mmCIF file of C-alpha atoms in Angstrom:
data_model
loop_
_atom_site.group_PDB
_atom_site.id
_atom_site.type_symbol
_atom_site.label_atom_id
_atom_site.label_comp_id
_atom_site.label_asym_id
_atom_site.label_seq_id
_atom_site.Cartn_x
_atom_site.Cartn_y
_atom_site.Cartn_z
ATOM 1 C CA MET Z 29 95.441 105.524 110.747
ATOM 2 C CA LYS Z 30 92.715 102.983 109.983
ATOM 3 C CA CYS Z 31 91.773 101.413 106.664
ATOM 4 C CA ILE Z 32 88.376 100.070 105.630
ATOM 5 C CA ASP Z 33 88.716 97.702 102.683
ATOM 6 C CA LEU Z 34 85.532 97.642 100.616
ATOM 7 C CA THR Z 35 84.346 94.736 98.483
ATOM 8 C CA ILE Z 36 81.564 96.051 96.253
ATOM 9 C CA THR Z 37 79.320 93.502 94.544
ATOM 10 C CA ALA Z 38 77.027 94.826 91.811
ATOM 11 C CA GLN Z 39 73.396 93.714 92.071
ATOM 12 C CA ALA Z 40 72.156 95.891 89.204
ATOM 13 C CA PRO Z 41 73.760 97.660 86.242
ATOM 14 C CA LEU Z 42 75.891 100.664 87.239
ATOM 15 C CA ALA Z 43 75.536 103.938 85.335
ATOM 16 C CA ILE Z 44 78.804 105.597 86.330
ATOM 17 C CA GLY Z 45 79.990 108.141 83.814
ATOM 18 C CA GLN Z 46 79.495 111.574 82.403
ATOM 19 C CA ARG Z 47 77.529 112.776 79.413
ATOM 20 C CA LYS Z 48 79.612 113.640 76.392
ATOM 21 C CA PRO Z 49 79.247 117.252 75.168
ATOM 22 C CA SER Z 50 76.426 117.591 72.606
ATOM 23 C CA GLY Z 51 75.939 113.818 72.635
ATOM 24 C CA SER Z 52 72.990 111.556 73.396
ATOM 25 C CA VAL Z 53 75.018 108.674 74.847
ATOM 26 C CA SER Z 54 76.405 108.704 78.390
ATOM 27 C CA GLU Z 55 79.612 106.650 78.462
ATOM 28 C CA ALA Z 56 80.372 104.524 81.509
ATOM 29 C CA MET Z 57 83.718 104.516 83.272
ATOM 30 C CA ASP Z 58 85.681 101.300 83.786
ATOM 31 C CA TYR Z 59 85.703 101.586 87.582
ATOM 32 C CA ILE Z 60 83.893 103.207 90.511
ATOM 33 C CA PRO Z 61 85.491 106.573 91.352
ATOM 34 C CA GLY Z 62 86.180 107.417 94.967
ATOM 35 C CA THR Z 63 84.022 110.516 94.664
ATOM 36 C CA VAL Z 64 80.980 108.324 93.891
ATOM 37 C CA ILE Z 65 81.609 106.112 96.937
ATOM 38 C CA ARG Z 66 82.202 109.201 99.068
ATOM 39 C CA GLY Z 67 78.923 110.794 98.007
ATOM 40 C CA ALA Z 68 76.908 107.619 98.618
ATOM 41 C CA ILE Z 69 78.327 107.119 102.106
ATOM 42 C CA ALA Z 70 77.893 110.790 102.999
ATOM 43 C CA GLY Z 71 74.229 110.611 101.979
ATOM 44 C CA LYS Z 72 73.693 107.447 104.014
ATOM 45 C CA LEU Z 73 75.403 108.997 107.047
ATOM 46 C CA LEU Z 74 73.148 112.052 106.894
ATOM 47 C CA GLN Z 75 70.104 109.858 106.407
ATOM 48 C CA HIS Z 76 70.828 107.537 109.331
ATOM 49 C CA GLY Z 77 73.018 109.796 111.448
ATOM 50 C CA LYS Z 78 72.442 110.196 115.165
ATOM 51 C CA PRO Z 79 72.432 113.616 116.877
ATOM 52 C CA GLU Z 80 76.114 113.278 117.729
ATOM 53 C CA ALA Z 81 77.026 112.265 114.145
ATOM 54 C CA GLY Z 82 77.683 115.883 113.159
ATOM 55 C CA ASP Z 83 81.269 115.830 114.488
ATOM 56 C CA ASP Z 84 81.973 112.543 112.711
ATOM 57 C CA PHE Z 85 80.610 113.950 109.470
ATOM 58 C CA HIS Z 86 82.961 116.929 109.684
ATOM 59 C CA LYS Z 87 85.937 114.687 110.458
ATOM 60 C CA LEU Z 88 85.129 112.375 107.558
ATOM 61 C CA PHE Z 89 84.219 114.848 104.833
ATOM 62 C CA ILE Z 90 85.022 118.452 105.725
ATOM 63 C CA ASP Z 91 87.985 118.817 108.103
ATOM 64 C CA GLU Z 92 91.558 119.150 106.861
ATOM 65 C CA GLY Z 93 92.377 115.515 107.684
ATOM 66 C CA ALA Z 94 89.249 114.163 105.968
ATOM 67 C CA ALA Z 95 88.978 110.503 105.061
ATOM 68 C CA ILE Z 96 90.427 109.416 101.724
ATOM 69 C CA PHE Z 97 87.965 107.461 99.574
ATOM 70 C CA GLN Z 98 90.034 105.580 97.016
ATOM 71 C CA ASN Z 99 88.711 104.349 93.674
ATOM 72 C CA ALA Z 100 87.240 100.855 93.496
ATOM 73 C CA TYR Z 101 88.712 98.859 90.606
ATOM 74 C CA PRO Z 102 87.351 95.674 88.973
ATOM 75 C CA ALA Z 103 88.436 92.626 90.964
ATOM 76 C CA ILE Z 104 87.063 89.978 88.609
ATOM 77 C CA ALA Z 105 89.350 88.426 85.997
ATOM 78 C CA LYS Z 106 88.709 86.030 83.118
ATOM 79 C CA VAL Z 107 90.681 82.796 83.489
ATOM 80 C CA GLY Z 108 88.941 80.572 80.910
ATOM 81 C CA ASP Z 109 86.509 80.632 78.005
ATOM 82 C CA ASP Z 110 83.629 81.534 80.318
ATOM 83 C CA GLU Z 111 85.350 81.198 83.686
ATOM 84 C CA TYR Z 112 86.037 84.072 86.038
ATOM 85 C CA MET Z 113 87.722 84.539 89.388
ATOM 86 C CA VAL Z 114 87.778 87.290 92.006
ATOM 87 C CA SER Z 115 91.370 88.211 92.737
ATOM 88 C CA PRO Z 116 92.278 87.962 96.426
ATOM 89 C CA GLY Z 117 95.192 90.372 95.994
ATOM 90 C CA GLU Z 118 95.546 94.093 95.388
ATOM 91 C CA ILE Z 119 94.215 95.500 92.124
ATOM 92 C CA LYS Z 120 96.820 97.731 90.479
ATOM 93 C CA VAL Z 121 96.986 100.063 87.495
ATOM 94 C CA LEU Z 122 99.353 99.228 84.646
ATOM 95 C CA PRO Z 123 101.934 102.003 84.135
ATOM 96 C CA ALA Z 124 102.036 104.000 80.905
ATOM 97 C CA THR Z 125 105.389 102.366 80.144
ATOM 98 C CA ALA Z 126 103.861 98.857 79.958
ATOM 99 C CA LEU Z 127 104.037 97.378 76.447
ATOM 100 C CA SER Z 128 102.692 94.302 74.700
ATOM 101 C CA SER Z 129 102.612 92.838 71.198
ATOM 102 C CA LYS Z 130 100.372 94.750 68.812
ATOM 103 C CA THR Z 131 98.920 91.563 67.311
ATOM 104 C CA ASP Z 132 98.798 89.368 70.418
ATOM 105 C CA SER Z 133 98.549 91.711 73.392
ATOM 106 C CA GLY Z 134 97.962 90.458 76.911
ATOM 107 C CA PHE Z 135 99.506 88.522 79.762
ATOM 108 C CA LYS Z 136 100.940 85.038 79.418
ATOM 109 C CA PRO Z 137 100.257 82.153 79.071
ATOM 110 C CA LYS Z 138 97.492 82.793 76.529
ATOM 111 C CA GLU Z 139 98.919 85.969 74.994
ATOM 112 C CA ALA Z 140 102.401 87.158 74.053
ATOM 113 C CA GLY Z 141 103.112 88.796 77.417
ATOM 114 C CA VAL Z 142 103.636 92.283 78.823
ATOM 115 C CA PHE Z 143 106.854 94.074 79.792
ATOM 116 C CA ASP Z 144 107.949 97.548 80.910
ATOM 117 C CA ALA Z 145 110.201 100.018 79.083
ATOM 118 C CA LEU Z 146 110.908 102.744 81.670
ATOM 119 C CA ILE Z 147 114.360 101.576 82.796
ATOM 120 C CA ASP Z 148 115.502 100.609 79.293
ATOM 121 C CA SER Z 149 114.372 103.951 77.850
ATOM 122 C CA PHE Z 150 116.275 105.906 80.481
ATOM 123 C CA CYS Z 151 119.470 103.850 80.226
ATOM 124 C CA ALA Z 152 119.480 103.984 76.435
ATOM 125 C CA ARG Z 153 119.032 107.754 76.434
ATOM 126 C CA GLU Z 154 121.827 108.285 78.961
ATOM 127 C CA GLN Z 155 124.158 106.119 76.836
ATOM 128 C CA GLY Z 156 123.387 108.202 73.763
ATOM 129 C CA LEU Z 157 121.326 105.506 72.053
ATOM 130 C CA PHE Z 158 117.945 105.570 70.347
ATOM 131 C CA TYR Z 159 115.540 103.049 71.843
ATOM 132 C CA GLU Z 160 112.523 101.774 69.930
ATOM 133 C CA PRO Z 161 111.185 98.745 71.833
ATOM 134 C CA ASN Z 162 109.829 95.600 70.246
ATOM 135 C CA SER Z 163 108.904 92.176 71.560
ATOM 136 C CA LYS Z 164 111.360 89.365 72.141
ATOM 137 C CA GLU Z 165 110.213 87.841 68.831
ATOM 138 C CA GLY Z 166 110.769 91.163 67.037
ATOM 139 C CA ASP Z 167 107.089 92.053 66.743
ATOM 140 C CA ARG Z 168 105.818 95.598 67.008
ATOM 141 C CA VAL Z 169 104.577 96.615 70.464
ATOM 142 C CA GLU Z 170 102.174 99.247 71.734
ATOM 143 C CA PRO Z 171 101.087 100.540 75.173
ATOM 144 C CA PHE Z 172 99.051 98.069 77.202
ATOM 145 C CA SER Z 173 96.831 99.698 79.814
ATOM 146 C CA GLY Z 174 94.185 98.639 82.312
ATOM 147 C CA PHE Z 175 94.002 96.958 85.717
ATOM 148 C CA TYR Z 176 95.831 93.832 86.813
ATOM 149 C CA SER Z 177 96.672 91.603 89.753
ATOM 150 C CA CYS Z 178 99.164 88.804 90.312
ATOM 151 C CA SER Z 179 99.014 85.500 92.140
ATOM 152 C CA GLU Z 180 101.558 82.866 93.272
ATOM 153 C CA GLU Z 181 99.085 79.980 93.415
ATOM 154 C CA VAL Z 182 100.341 78.255 90.257
ATOM 155 C CA MET Z 183 103.100 75.723 90.982
ATOM 156 C CA HIS Z 184 105.795 74.083 88.870
ATOM 157 C CA GLY Z 185 106.492 70.376 89.144
ATOM 158 C CA ASP Z 186 109.408 71.156 91.446
ATOM 159 C CA GLY Z 187 107.093 72.957 93.866
ATOM 160 C CA MET Z 188 108.457 76.437 93.130
ATOM 161 C CA PRO Z 189 105.819 79.195 93.028
ATOM 162 C CA VAL Z 190 105.151 80.944 89.746
ATOM 163 C CA ILE Z 191 103.721 84.446 89.645
ATOM 164 C CA ARG Z 192 100.845 84.692 87.191
ATOM 165 C CA TYR Z 193 99.347 87.983 86.066
ATOM 166 C CA PHE Z 194 95.666 88.623 85.336
ATOM 167 C CA SER Z 195 93.935 91.454 83.493
ATOM 168 C CA HIS Z 196 90.827 92.926 85.096
ATOM 169 C CA SER Z 197 87.995 94.501 83.153
ATOM 170 C CA VAL Z 198 84.199 94.582 83.074
ATOM 171 C CA SER Z 199 81.785 94.308 80.168
ATOM 172 C CA LYS Z 200 79.247 97.002 79.333
ATOM 173 C CA ARG Z 201 75.973 97.403 77.493
ATOM 174 C CA LEU Z 202 73.676 100.184 76.288
ATOM 175 C CA LEU Z 203 70.261 100.875 77.798
ATOM 176 C CA THR Z 204 67.998 103.028 75.648
ATOM 177 C CA ARG Z 205 65.495 105.279 77.397
ATOM 178 C CA VAL Z 206 62.642 107.583 76.363
ATOM 179 C CA GLY Z 207 62.345 111.092 77.761
ATOM 180 C CA ILE Z 208 59.258 111.834 79.875
ATOM 181 C CA ASN Z 209 57.114 114.946 79.575
ATOM 182 C CA ARG Z 210 56.879 116.218 83.160
ATOM 183 C CA ARG Z 211 53.560 117.978 82.639
ATOM 184 C CA ARG Z 212 51.692 115.095 81.017
ATOM 185 C CA ALA Z 213 53.762 112.230 82.545
ATOM 186 C CA THR Z 214 53.937 110.551 79.133
ATOM 187 C CA ALA Z 215 56.682 109.854 76.598
ATOM 188 C CA GLN Z 216 58.093 113.013 75.064
ATOM 189 C CA ASP Z 217 58.295 113.133 71.260
ATOM 190 C CA GLU Z 218 61.778 112.956 69.722
ATOM 191 C CA ILE Z 219 63.526 112.539 73.074
ATOM 192 C CA LEU Z 220 65.565 109.349 73.051
ATOM 193 C CA TYR Z 221 68.830 108.742 74.873
ATOM 194 C CA SER Z 222 71.108 105.853 75.796
ATOM 195 C CA LEU Z 223 72.985 104.997 78.958
ATOM 196 C CA GLU Z 224 76.110 102.889 78.839
ATOM 197 C CA VAL Z 225 76.217 100.777 81.995
ATOM 198 C CA LEU Z 226 78.597 98.359 83.674
ATOM 199 C CA ASN Z 227 77.111 94.870 83.646
ATOM 200 C CA GLU Z 228 76.164 93.343 86.972
ATOM 201 C CA PHE Z 229 77.333 89.902 85.743
ATOM 202 C CA GLN Z 230 80.317 88.809 83.674
ATOM 203 C CA GLY Z 231 80.289 85.991 81.144
ATOM 204 C CA LYS Z 232 77.578 84.424 79.025
ATOM 205 C CA ALA Z 233 76.269 82.235 81.863
ATOM 206 C CA LYS Z 234 75.714 85.299 84.075
ATOM 207 C CA GLN Z 235 76.871 83.385 87.131
ATOM 208 C CA ASN Z 236 79.743 85.700 88.033
ATOM 209 C CA PRO Z 237 78.654 88.893 89.824
ATOM 210 C CA THR Z 238 80.838 91.886 89.052
ATOM 211 C CA VAL Z 239 83.052 92.710 92.037
ATOM 212 C CA TYR Z 240 85.083 95.852 92.732
ATOM 213 C CA LYS Z 241 87.632 96.545 95.457
ATOM 214 C CA GLY Z 242 88.494 99.874 97.061
ATOM 215 C CA SER Z 243 89.572 101.352 100.389
ATOM 216 C CA ILE Z 244 88.869 104.207 102.787
ATOM 217 C CA LEU Z 245 91.719 105.671 104.839
ATOM 218 C CA ILE Z 246 90.684 107.374 108.096
ATOM 219 C CA ASP Z 247 92.526 109.186 110.883
ATOM 220 C CA GLY Z 248 90.965 108.395 114.251
ATOM 221 C CA ASP Z 249 89.928 104.998 115.611
ATOM 222 C CA GLY Z 250 86.504 106.087 116.880
ATOM 223 C CA VAL Z 251 85.459 107.665 113.590
ATOM 224 C CA ALA Z 252 86.684 104.634 111.628
ATOM 225 C CA GLU Z 253 84.751 102.196 113.805
ATOM 226 C CA GLY Z 254 81.602 104.289 113.504
ATOM 227 C CA LEU Z 255 81.828 104.398 109.722
ATOM 228 C CA TYR Z 256 82.571 100.672 109.612
ATOM 229 C CA SER Z 257 79.405 99.939 111.636
ATOM 230 C CA LEU Z 258 77.322 102.160 109.355
ATOM 231 C CA ILE Z 259 78.523 100.370 106.221
ATOM 232 C CA GLU Z 260 78.190 96.915 107.773
ATOM 233 C CA GLN Z 261 74.611 97.528 108.934
ATOM 234 C CA ASN Z 262 73.501 99.117 105.661
ATOM 235 C CA GLY Z 263 75.619 97.132 103.204
ATOM 236 C CA ASN Z 264 72.601 96.118 101.088
ATOM 237 C CA ARG Z 265 71.074 99.604 100.976
ATOM 238 C CA PHE Z 266 73.604 101.510 98.911
ATOM 239 C CA ARG Z 267 73.194 102.717 95.341
ATOM 240 C CA LEU Z 268 76.114 104.023 93.314
ATOM 241 C CA GLY Z 269 76.044 106.131 90.183
ATOM 242 C CA GLY Z 270 73.159 107.689 88.298
ATOM 243 C CA SER Z 271 69.611 106.650 87.417
ATOM 244 C CA ALA Z 272 68.989 105.132 90.846
ATOM 245 C CA SER Z 273 65.272 105.931 90.528
ATOM 246 C CA ARG Z 274 65.225 103.746 87.396
ATOM 247 C CA GLY Z 275 66.499 100.690 89.251
ATOM 248 C CA LEU Z 276 70.196 101.092 88.501
ATOM 249 C CA GLY Z 277 73.157 101.276 90.860
ATOM 250 C CA LYS Z 278 72.180 98.746 93.543
ATOM 251 C CA VAL Z 279 75.263 97.237 95.185
ATOM 252 C CA LYS Z 280 76.313 95.321 98.278
ATOM 253 C CA LEU Z 281 79.176 96.707 100.358
ATOM 254 C CA ASP Z 282 81.256 94.360 102.519
ATOM 255 C CA PRO Z 283 83.684 96.299 104.754
ATOM 256 C CA ASN Z 284 86.814 95.045 106.512
ATOM 257 C CA LEU Z 285 88.382 97.275 109.178
ATOM 258 C CA LYS Z 286 92.129 97.033 109.761
ATOM 259 C CA ASP Z 287 95.157 99.117 110.689
ATOM 260 C CA ALA Z 288 96.680 100.989 107.760
ATOM 261 C CA ASP Z 289 100.290 100.103 107.032
ATOM 262 C CA GLU Z 290 102.365 103.193 107.862
ATOM 263 C CA SER Z 291 105.748 101.465 107.799
ATOM 264 C CA THR Z 292 108.456 102.673 105.413
ATOM 265 C CA ALA Z 293 110.243 99.310 105.278
ATOM 266 C CA GLU Z 294 108.311 97.974 102.292
ATOM 267 C CA LEU Z 295 108.855 101.174 100.298
ATOM 268 C CA SER Z 296 112.554 101.112 101.161
ATOM 269 C CA GLN Z 297 112.826 97.581 99.756
ATOM 270 C CA ARG Z 298 111.026 98.637 96.573
ATOM 271 C CA LEU Z 299 113.397 101.581 96.126
ATOM 272 C CA ASP Z 300 116.499 99.424 96.623
ATOM 273 C CA LYS Z 301 115.288 96.791 94.157
ATOM 274 C CA PHE Z 302 114.421 99.469 91.605
ATOM 275 C CA ASN Z 303 117.899 101.036 91.800
ATOM 276 C CA HIS Z 304 119.569 97.616 91.657
ATOM 277 C CA ALA Z 305 117.621 96.761 88.480
ATOM 278 C CA LEU Z 306 118.430 100.155 86.959
ATOM 279 C CA TYR Z 307 122.149 99.744 87.715
ATOM 280 C CA ALA Z 308 122.237 96.248 86.190
ATOM 281 C CA ARG Z 309 120.483 97.485 83.075
ATOM 282 C CA TRP Z 310 122.796 100.501 82.834
ATOM 283 C CA GLN Z 311 125.795 98.177 82.640
ATOM 284 C CA LYS Z 312 124.279 96.244 79.719
ATOM 285 C CA TRP Z 313 123.437 99.384 77.754
ATOM 286 C CA GLY Z 314 126.934 100.723 78.441
ATOM 287 C CA VAL Z 315 128.424 97.965 76.279
ATOM 288 C CA LEU Z 316 126.528 99.340 73.272
ATOM 289 C CA GLY Z 317 126.635 103.031 74.090
ATOM 290 C CA SER Z 318 129.090 105.602 75.342
ATOM 291 C CA GLY Z 319 130.047 103.555 78.375
ATOM 292 C CA SER Z 320 129.384 106.414 80.787
ATOM 293 C CA SER Z 321 129.555 105.465 84.443
ATOM 294 C CA PHE Z 322 126.502 105.095 86.627
ATOM 295 C CA PRO Z 323 125.847 108.186 88.820
ATOM 296 C CA LYS Z 324 126.399 106.527 92.201
ATOM 297 C CA ASP Z 325 125.892 109.777 94.092
ATOM 298 C CA CYS Z 326 122.172 109.668 93.165
ATOM 299 C CA ILE Z 327 119.219 107.452 93.882
ATOM 300 C CA PHE Z 328 116.384 107.074 91.404
ATOM 301 C CA PHE Z 329 112.702 106.480 92.033
ATOM 302 C CA SER Z 330 109.573 106.392 89.925
ATOM 303 C CA ILE Z 331 106.204 107.854 90.849
ATOM 304 C CA GLY Z 332 103.256 106.222 89.096
ATOM 305 C CA LEU Z 333 99.664 107.408 89.292
ATOM 306 C CA GLU Z 334 97.234 104.753 90.554
ATOM 307 C CA SER Z 335 94.374 107.168 89.877
ATOM 308 C CA GLU Z 336 93.851 110.399 87.992
ATOM 309 C CA ALA Z 337 95.467 113.456 89.579
ATOM 310 C CA ILE Z 338 94.473 117.134 89.592
ATOM 311 C CA LEU Z 339 97.745 119.055 89.610
ATOM 312 C CA THR Z 340 98.406 122.781 89.974
ATOM 313 C CA GLU Z 341 101.651 124.700 89.463
ATOM 314 C CA ASN Z 342 101.960 128.462 89.774
ATOM 315 C CA TRP Z 343 98.166 128.713 90.140
ATOM 316 C CA GLN Z 344 97.661 127.024 86.776
ATOM 317 C CA ARG Z 345 96.382 123.561 85.935
ATOM 318 C CA THR Z 346 98.942 121.177 84.507
ATOM 319 C CA PHE Z 347 99.232 117.494 83.715
ATOM 320 C CA ALA Z 348 103.010 117.351 84.272
ATOM 321 C CA PHE Z 349 104.440 116.532 87.700
ATOM 322 C CA SER Z 350 107.601 118.621 87.946
ATOM 323 C CA ALA Z 351 110.570 118.482 90.298
ATOM 324 C CA ALA Z 352 109.512 121.804 91.817
ATOM 325 C CA MET Z 353 106.062 120.397 92.610
ATOM 326 C CA LEU Z 354 107.594 117.329 94.269
ATOM 327 C CA SER Z 355 109.893 119.494 96.395
ATOM 328 C CA HIS Z 356 106.950 121.640 97.452
ATOM 329 C CA LEU Z 357 104.735 118.674 98.342
ATOM 330 C CA THR Z 358 107.418 116.970 100.413
ATOM 331 C CA GLU Z 359 108.472 120.255 102.053
ATOM 332 C CA PHE Z 360 112.043 119.243 101.384
ATOM 333 C CA PRO Z 361 113.394 122.109 99.219
ATOM 334 C CA GLY Z 362 116.974 121.702 100.436
ATOM 335 C CA SER Z 363 117.444 118.497 98.428
ATOM 336 C CA LYS Z 364 118.099 118.774 94.710
ATOM 337 C CA VAL Z 365 115.419 116.959 92.714
ATOM 338 C CA THR Z 366 115.739 116.215 88.998
ATOM 339 C CA LEU Z 367 112.928 115.026 86.742
ATOM 340 C CA GLU Z 368 114.633 112.496 84.477
ATOM 341 C CA MET Z 369 111.699 111.189 82.384
ATOM 342 C CA ALA Z 370 107.939 111.652 82.157
ATOM 343 C CA TYR Z 371 105.212 109.570 80.517
ATOM 344 C CA SER Z 372 101.895 111.363 81.001
ATOM 345 C CA SER Z 373 98.719 112.362 79.233
ATOM 346 C CA TYR Z 374 95.686 114.369 80.209
ATOM 347 C CA GLY Z 375 91.925 114.177 80.382
ATOM 348 C CA TYR Z 376 88.970 116.032 81.843
ATOM 349 C CA ARG Z 377 86.734 115.089 84.740
ATOM 350 C CA SER Z 378 83.519 116.639 85.957
ATOM 351 C CA GLY Z 379 80.655 115.377 88.093
ATOM 352 C CA TRP Z 380 77.546 116.230 90.057
ATOM 353 C CA ASN Z 381 77.405 117.480 93.628
ATOM 354 C CA ALA Z 382 74.193 116.118 95.125
ATOM 355 C CA ALA Z 383 74.466 118.293 98.240
ATOM 356 C CA TRP Z 384 74.613 121.512 96.229
ATOM 357 C CA GLY Z 385 72.419 120.317 93.372
ATOM 358 C CA LEU Z 386 75.006 121.666 90.931
ATOM 359 C CA ALA Z 387 77.492 120.308 88.436
ATOM 360 C CA LYS Z 388 81.132 120.302 89.521
ATOM 361 C CA ASP Z 389 83.631 122.390 87.594
ATOM 362 C CA GLU Z 390 85.404 120.496 84.841
ATOM 363 C CA ALA Z 391 88.965 119.723 85.944
ATOM 364 C CA LEU Z 392 92.070 119.005 83.888
ATOM 365 C CA THR Z 393 93.481 115.685 85.097
ATOM 366 C CA THR Z 394 96.689 113.744 84.648
ATOM 367 C CA ALA Z 395 95.774 110.277 83.423
ATOM 368 C CA MET Z 396 96.094 107.269 85.706
ATOM 369 C CA GLY Z 397 99.100 105.152 84.827
ATOM 370 C CA SER Z 398 101.297 108.200 84.160
ATOM 371 C CA VAL Z 399 104.913 107.664 85.257
ATOM 372 C CA PHE Z 400 107.588 110.143 86.356
ATOM 373 C CA LEU Z 401 111.230 109.228 87.017
ATOM 374 C CA PHE Z 402 113.172 111.378 89.495
ATOM 375 C CA SER Z 403 116.682 111.423 90.930
ATOM 376 C CA VAL Z 404 117.847 112.889 94.255
ATOM 377 C CA PRO Z 405 121.172 112.944 96.124
ATOM 378 C CA GLU Z 406 122.048 109.604 97.701
ATOM 379 C CA THR Z 407 122.861 111.356 100.982
ATOM 380 C CA ASP Z 408 119.179 112.294 101.398
ATOM 381 C CA LYS Z 409 117.884 108.757 100.879
ATOM 382 C CA LEU Z 410 116.418 108.156 104.344
ATOM 383 C CA ASN Z 411 114.615 111.497 104.390
ATOM 384 C CA TRP Z 412 113.161 110.872 100.956
ATOM 385 C CA ILE Z 413 111.881 107.427 101.930
ATOM 386 C CA GLU Z 414 109.855 108.993 104.753
ATOM 387 C CA LYS Z 415 108.541 111.790 102.517
ATOM 388 C CA LEU Z 416 107.563 109.418 99.708
ATOM 389 C CA ALA Z 417 105.817 107.054 102.117
ATOM 390 C CA GLU Z 418 103.711 109.965 103.333
ATOM 391 C CA LEU Z 419 102.805 110.882 99.746
ATOM 392 C CA GLU Z 420 101.740 107.280 99.101
ATOM 393 C CA ARG Z 421 99.324 107.503 102.026
ATOM 394 C CA LYS Z 422 97.910 110.974 101.308
ATOM 395 C CA GLY Z 423 98.233 111.322 97.529
ATOM 396 C CA ILE Z 424 99.267 114.326 95.441
ATOM 397 C CA GLY Z 425 97.378 117.273 93.986
ATOM 398 C CA ASP Z 426 93.846 118.445 94.708
ATOM 399 C CA ARG Z 427 90.752 116.519 95.870
ATOM 400 C CA THR Z 428 92.758 113.603 97.220
ATOM 401 C CA SER Z 429 89.884 112.802 99.608
ATOM 402 C CA GLU Z 430 87.841 111.847 96.515
ATOM 403 C CA GLY Z 431 90.407 109.349 95.286
ATOM 404 C CA PHE Z 432 92.435 111.642 93.021
ATOM 405 C CA GLY Z 433 96.230 111.671 93.142
ATOM 406 C CA ARG Z 434 96.921 108.202 94.518
ATOM 407 C CA ILE Z 435 100.514 107.178 93.751
ATOM 408 C CA ARG Z 436 102.864 104.201 93.962
ATOM 409 C CA VAL Z 437 106.607 104.685 94.293
ATOM 410 C CA CYS Z 438 108.971 102.331 92.426
ATOM 411 C CA ASP Z 439 106.285 99.998 91.129
ATOM 412 C CA GLU Z 440 107.638 96.458 90.834
ATOM 413 C CA PHE Z 441 106.239 96.229 87.299
ATOM 414 C CA HIS Z 442 109.085 98.465 86.062
ATOM 415 C CA GLN Z 443 111.480 95.588 86.730
ATOM 416 C CA ILE Z 444 109.787 93.333 84.140
ATOM 417 C CA MET Z 445 112.095 93.519 81.152
ATOM 418 C CA ARG Z 446 111.673 92.762 77.478
ATOM 419 C CA GLU Z 447 113.518 89.416 77.694
ATOM 420 C CA GLU Z 448 111.106 87.973 80.263
ATOM 421 C CA PRO Z 449 107.578 89.340 79.658
ATOM 422 C CA VAL Z 450 104.797 88.163 81.960
#
């Protein structure tokens, strides 16, 4: 499997969103969905495709093993009063269990810090205790969501690396437009609407272009190289989002072709560290609670959504990821799976299919950042590592080729405890 990393630099405001029902303002999303990138590249491929490009088009967009176009998240972070940086690392989604001070929310060193409550909540419940988290100083906390990255560039005086966390977000503005009478080609009376757009620059000085990072996963070396060449040759000719005829949506795409990491070693390390942290925390809560022993015949793992997911169970839409759904997706029904905890919410997502000229059906989605904690028998550990690694590559639920259903197993952020917020 090949991976094309995309660095998307905005050169004009981006109108990426959906119109609210019975409203006159179109709200912009905080990122570029994979379905938008997929549609833009498909249009460019059809426009510049060669006679033999038909097979590639089917392999990329139609066949069962179609390419996966992941969402592109903001890569620019504020590091000073009007200073910004583009993160060189991976842009991640904060889990729903991340918490920060209500009055001083945000990452250190400027704010009070952020920590995670998944492991503490589970251990407290299993020990028969009620857990209401607060900050180390005793302040009230609330969920802290968004995108983040971390860097080890900051050094102590002793030369030891320090991991620093950065929040990623983009500013927006409203553009007001007048409706046009198609027959007279003049302004239409009483037709006024506003578009919320993502700014092409960040900061007051407007010297920091807005940058997003995403990826495309492709099976087949030849198809991947062909798509890479198309993007590289036409990087300055793409437009993303709506209102392109009004001058919006112009971007520059910089691709980087590489081999996708299909190894299970990194996931195995994450799983071991997660269970070690959970065991250590269990022992501390046992002093206060019932003192029940840790279930050593089980292994625990979390599944966090790095993008929205469209889930179906028993032919019905749902926003809960159940143990039965996990067993079905992994095709591993012989292993007993238990859903221990769930932190999830829902939303709705629609869109526009340019090829059909029709609006897409509105879909019930599970919100990005949702977290589900599972346990399975320890004897099945190796098999589960392979199955979970495959789910990380392919995603869960429907329309995964459009960026929906991307997951991360045993996110390291769950190991950041209340005593040491970041």
